[in-house]
Tab-separated table of N, CA and C in Angstrom:
chain	number	residue	atom	x	y	z
A	1	MET	N	0.935	-1.220	-0.002
A	1	MET	CA	0.264	0.052	-0.157
A	1	MET	C	0.824	1.311	-0.002
A	2	ARG	N	0.277	2.341	-0.254
A	2	ARG	CA	0.907	3.573	-0.232
A	2	ARG	C	0.622	4.687	0.382
A	3	ILE	N	1.210	5.549	1.095
A	3	ILE	CA	1.088	6.738	2.011
A	3	ILE	C	1.792	7.903	1.665
A	4	THR	N	1.457	8.951	1.434
A	4	THR	CA	1.946	10.255	1.468
A	4	THR	C	1.909	10.860	2.664
A	5	TYR	N	3.126	11.210	3.204
A	5	TYR	CA	3.353	11.969	4.590
A	5	TYR	C	4.335	13.273	4.316
A	6	LYS	N	4.182	14.199	4.691
A	6	LYS	CA	4.939	15.439	4.552
A	6	LYS	C	5.692	15.502	3.330
A	7	ASP	N	4.842	15.302	2.335
A	7	ASP	CA	5.137	15.536	0.777
A	7	ASP	C	6.134	14.473	0.465
A	8	SER	N	6.117	13.515	1.055
A	8	SER	CA	6.900	12.023	0.717
A	8	SER	C	6.109	10.832	0.627
A	9	ASP	N	6.349	10.156	-0.594
A	9	ASP	CA	5.556	9.056	-0.669
A	9	ASP	C	6.379	7.799	-0.123
A	10	TYR	N	5.578	6.867	0.367
A	10	TYR	CA	6.038	5.351	1.301
A	10	TYR	C	5.264	4.329	0.816
A	11	ILE	N	5.908	3.485	0.597
A	11	ILE	CA	5.236	2.127	0.112
A	11	ILE	C	5.468	1.229	1.424
A	12	TYR	N	4.299	0.507	1.927
A	12	TYR	CA	4.619	-0.433	2.991
A	12	TYR	C	3.600	-1.525	2.924
A	13	GLU	N	3.909	-2.577	3.461
A	13	GLU	CA	2.959	-3.944	3.348
A	13	GLU	C	2.575	-4.512	4.732
A	14	ILE	N	1.281	-4.954	4.893
A	14	ILE	CA	0.729	-5.417	6.220
A	14	ILE	C	1.326	-6.862	6.249
A	15	LEU	N	1.793	-7.333	7.457
A	15	LEU	CA	2.218	-8.376	7.665
A	15	LEU	C	1.382	-9.381	8.386
A	16	ASN	N	0.304	-8.702	8.914
A	16	ASN	CA	-0.549	-9.697	9.806
A	16	ASN	C	-0.962	-10.989	9.449
A	17	ASP	N	-1.088	-11.944	10.168
A	17	ASP	CA	-1.198	-13.250	9.903
A	17	ASP	C	-2.798	-13.492	9.904
A	18	SER	N	-3.549	-12.691	10.917
A	18	SER	CA	-4.957	-12.839	11.017
A	18	SER	C	-5.527	-11.902	10.131
A	19	ALA	N	-6.709	-11.799	9.962
A	19	ALA	CA	-7.630	-11.066	9.177
A	19	ALA	C	-7.845	-9.547	9.995
A	20	ILE	N	-7.782	-8.534	9.454
A	20	ILE	CA	-7.755	-7.167	9.993
A	20	ILE	C	-9.321	-6.898	10.123
A	21	ASN	N	-9.820	-6.629	11.372
A	21	ASN	CA	-11.131	-6.084	11.504
A	21	ASN	C	-11.189	-5.043	12.646
A	22	LYS	N	-12.336	-4.734	12.954
A	22	LYS	CA	-12.476	-3.669	14.157
A	22	LYS	C	-12.058	-3.893	15.374
A	23	GLU	N	-11.618	-5.245	15.560
A	23	GLU	CA	-11.104	-5.543	16.800
A	23	GLU	C	-9.607	-5.673	16.688
A	24	THR	N	-8.821	-5.536	15.664
A	24	THR	CA	-7.308	-5.486	15.618
A	24	THR	C	-7.049	-4.286	16.151
A	25	THR	N	-6.068	-4.778	17.111
A	25	THR	CA	-5.338	-3.751	17.844
A	25	THR	C	-3.589	-3.699	17.736
A	26	GLU	N	-3.171	-4.414	16.922
A	26	GLU	CA	-1.952	-4.809	16.727
A	26	GLU	C	-1.581	-5.023	15.142
A	27	LEU	N	-0.817	-3.947	14.384
A	27	LEU	CA	-0.418	-4.188	13.394
A	27	LEU	C	1.027	-4.348	12.824
A	28	ARG	N	1.526	-5.466	12.072
A	28	ARG	CA	2.940	-5.517	11.670
A	28	ARG	C	2.955	-5.203	10.496
A	29	ILE	N	3.893	-4.333	10.343
A	29	ILE	CA	3.880	-3.559	8.817
A	29	ILE	C	5.439	-3.793	8.515
A	30	SER	N	5.814	-3.903	7.306
A	30	SER	CA	6.955	-3.806	6.519
A	30	SER	C	6.986	-2.558	5.979
A	31	PHE	N	7.955	-1.578	6.449
A	31	PHE	CA	8.227	-0.086	6.386
A	31	PHE	C	9.563	-0.129	5.830
A	32	ASP	N	9.952	0.585	5.001
A	32	ASP	CA	11.504	1.148	4.391
A	32	ASP	C	12.169	-0.365	4.498
A	33	GLY	N	11.913	-1.318	4.348
A	33	GLY	CA	12.773	-2.694	4.691
A	33	GLY	C	12.504	-3.202	6.042
A	34	GLN	N	12.203	-2.550	6.776
A	34	GLN	CA	12.242	-2.981	8.203
A	34	GLN	C	10.766	-3.285	8.506
A	35	GLU	N	10.414	-4.122	9.583
A	35	GLU	CA	9.342	-4.374	10.258
A	35	GLU	C	9.247	-3.666	11.370
A	36	ILE	N	7.915	-3.030	11.586
A	36	ILE	CA	7.563	-2.216	12.798
A	36	ILE	C	6.005	-2.680	13.150
A	37	VAL	N	5.838	-2.435	14.505
A	37	VAL	CA	4.760	-3.026	15.152
A	37	VAL	C	4.249	-1.848	15.541
A	38	LEU	N	2.996	-1.599	15.197
A	38	LEU	CA	1.874	-0.531	15.775
A	38	LEU	C	0.890	-1.088	16.596
A	39	ILE	N	0.559	-0.545	17.678
A	39	ILE	CA	-0.430	-0.934	18.620
A	39	ILE	C	-1.505	0.254	18.767
A	40	LYS	N	-2.773	-0.123	18.884
A	40	LYS	CA	-3.725	0.912	19.258
A	40	LYS	C	-3.842	1.276	20.606
A	41	ASN	N	-3.514	2.378	21.240
A	41	ASN	CA	-3.755	2.527	22.689
A	41	ASN	C	-4.973	2.672	23.028
A	42	ASP	N	-5.081	2.685	24.539
A	42	ASP	CA	-6.644	2.881	25.206
A	42	ASP	C	-7.408	3.936	24.700
A	43	LYS	N	-6.615	5.122	23.918
A	43	LYS	CA	-7.320	6.191	23.547
A	43	LYS	C	-7.565	6.136	22.043
A	44	GLY	N	-7.403	4.817	21.392
A	44	GLY	CA	-7.658	4.495	19.942
A	44	GLY	C	-6.641	5.229	19.171
A	45	VAL	N	-5.558	5.569	19.586
A	45	VAL	CA	-4.318	6.329	18.808
A	45	VAL	C	-3.396	4.956	18.516
A	46	TRP	N	-2.969	5.288	17.185
A	46	TRP	CA	-1.879	4.154	16.916
A	46	TRP	C	-0.514	4.645	17.100
A	47	VAL	N	0.361	3.840	17.958
A	47	VAL	CA	1.809	4.195	18.297
A	47	VAL	C	2.827	3.104	17.772
A	48	GLN	N	3.896	3.401	17.943
A	48	GLN	CA	4.575	2.207	17.454
A	48	GLN	C	5.084	1.475	19.024
A	49	ASN	N	5.014	0.213	18.559
A	49	ASN	CA	5.618	-0.798	19.870
A	49	ASN	C	7.083	-0.650	20.092
A	50	ASP	N	7.729	-0.759	21.180
A	50	ASP	CA	9.185	-0.698	21.191
A	50	ASP	C	9.826	-1.649	20.344
A	51	GLY	N	10.915	-1.412	20.271
A	51	GLY	CA	11.868	-2.461	19.282
A	51	GLY	C	11.799	-2.101	17.761
A	52	GLY	N	12.836	-2.529	17.357
A	52	GLY	CA	13.126	-2.305	15.598
A	52	GLY	C	13.584	-0.752	15.423
A	53	VAL	N	13.457	-0.653	14.191
A	53	VAL	CA	13.642	0.812	13.765
A	53	VAL	C	12.562	1.891	14.078
A	54	LYS	N	12.910	3.150	14.557
A	54	LYS	CA	11.917	3.961	15.105
A	54	LYS	C	11.514	4.801	13.927
A	55	VAL	N	10.134	5.154	14.013
A	55	VAL	CA	9.697	6.041	12.945
A	55	VAL	C	9.088	7.255	13.895
A	56	ASP	N	8.779	8.573	12.901
A	56	ASP	CA	8.293	9.621	13.754
A	56	ASP	C	6.760	8.943	14.270
A	57	PRO	N	6.586	9.560	15.647
A	57	PRO	CA	5.249	8.971	15.929
A	57	PRO	C	3.928	9.663	14.970
A	58	GLU	N	4.045	10.674	14.543
A	58	GLU	CA	2.891	11.354	13.725
A	58	GLU	C	2.780	10.334	12.328
A	59	LEU	N	4.005	9.861	11.720
A	59	LEU	CA	3.760	8.724	10.755
A	59	LEU	C	3.354	7.442	11.085
A	60	ALA	N	3.835	7.084	12.423
A	60	ALA	CA	3.099	5.730	12.927
A	60	ALA	C	1.519	6.056	13.004
A	61	GLN	N	1.410	7.049	13.514
A	61	GLN	CA	-0.381	7.191	13.471
A	61	GLN	C	-0.988	7.345	12.144
A	62	ALA	N	-0.179	8.033	11.136
A	62	ALA	CA	-0.653	8.112	9.962
A	62	ALA	C	-0.770	6.716	9.197
A	63	LEU	N	0.167	5.727	9.424
A	63	LEU	CA	0.178	4.416	8.854
A	63	LEU	C	-1.027	3.618	9.494
A	64	GLY	N	-1.144	3.738	10.778
A	64	GLY	CA	-2.403	3.121	11.611
A	64	GLY	C	-3.573	3.661	10.849
A	65	ARG	N	-3.737	4.986	10.666
A	65	ARG	CA	-4.958	5.350	9.900
A	65	ARG	C	-5.181	5.035	8.893
A	66	SER	N	-4.116	4.857	7.772
A	66	SER	CA	-4.274	4.525	6.553
A	66	SER	C	-4.889	3.047	6.537
A	67	VAL	N	-4.283	2.116	7.411
A	67	VAL	CA	-4.943	0.827	7.237
A	67	VAL	C	-6.204	0.811	7.839
A	68	SER	N	-6.690	1.339	8.932
A	68	SER	CA	-7.968	1.619	9.441
A	68	SER	C	-8.871	1.911	8.420
A	69	LEU	N	-8.432	3.059	7.707
A	69	LEU	CA	-9.596	3.425	6.506
A	69	LEU	C	-9.733	2.274	5.454
A	70	ARG	N	-8.313	1.814	5.136
A	70	ARG	CA	-8.754	0.685	4.049
A	70	ARG	C	-9.372	-0.323	4.395
A	71	PHE	N	-9.458	-0.807	5.607
A	71	PHE	CA	-10.088	-1.957	6.162
A	71	PHE	C	-11.414	-1.683	6.876
A	72	ARG	N	-11.717	-0.272	6.818
A	72	ARG	CA	-12.829	0.074	7.479
A	72	ARG	C	-12.857	-0.456	9.005
A	73	MET	N	-11.819	-0.158	9.454
A	73	MET	CA	-11.857	-0.506	11.155
A	73	MET	C	-12.747	0.409	11.884
């Protein structure tokens, strides 16, 4: 999938093994050749889980929102 963030285009791939639905709270994403894990916190905001390459918190939220919109979460 593709996302534009701060005037730059990025391509990412969803790596989740199970189906993505409204109850999904964790996303495994291949982004820029690295795997990152996003977690939906208790406020409904997508944040990056510890470990792996760090991305801008706003970019992590944008990635989570992109998946949410695509899968109508």
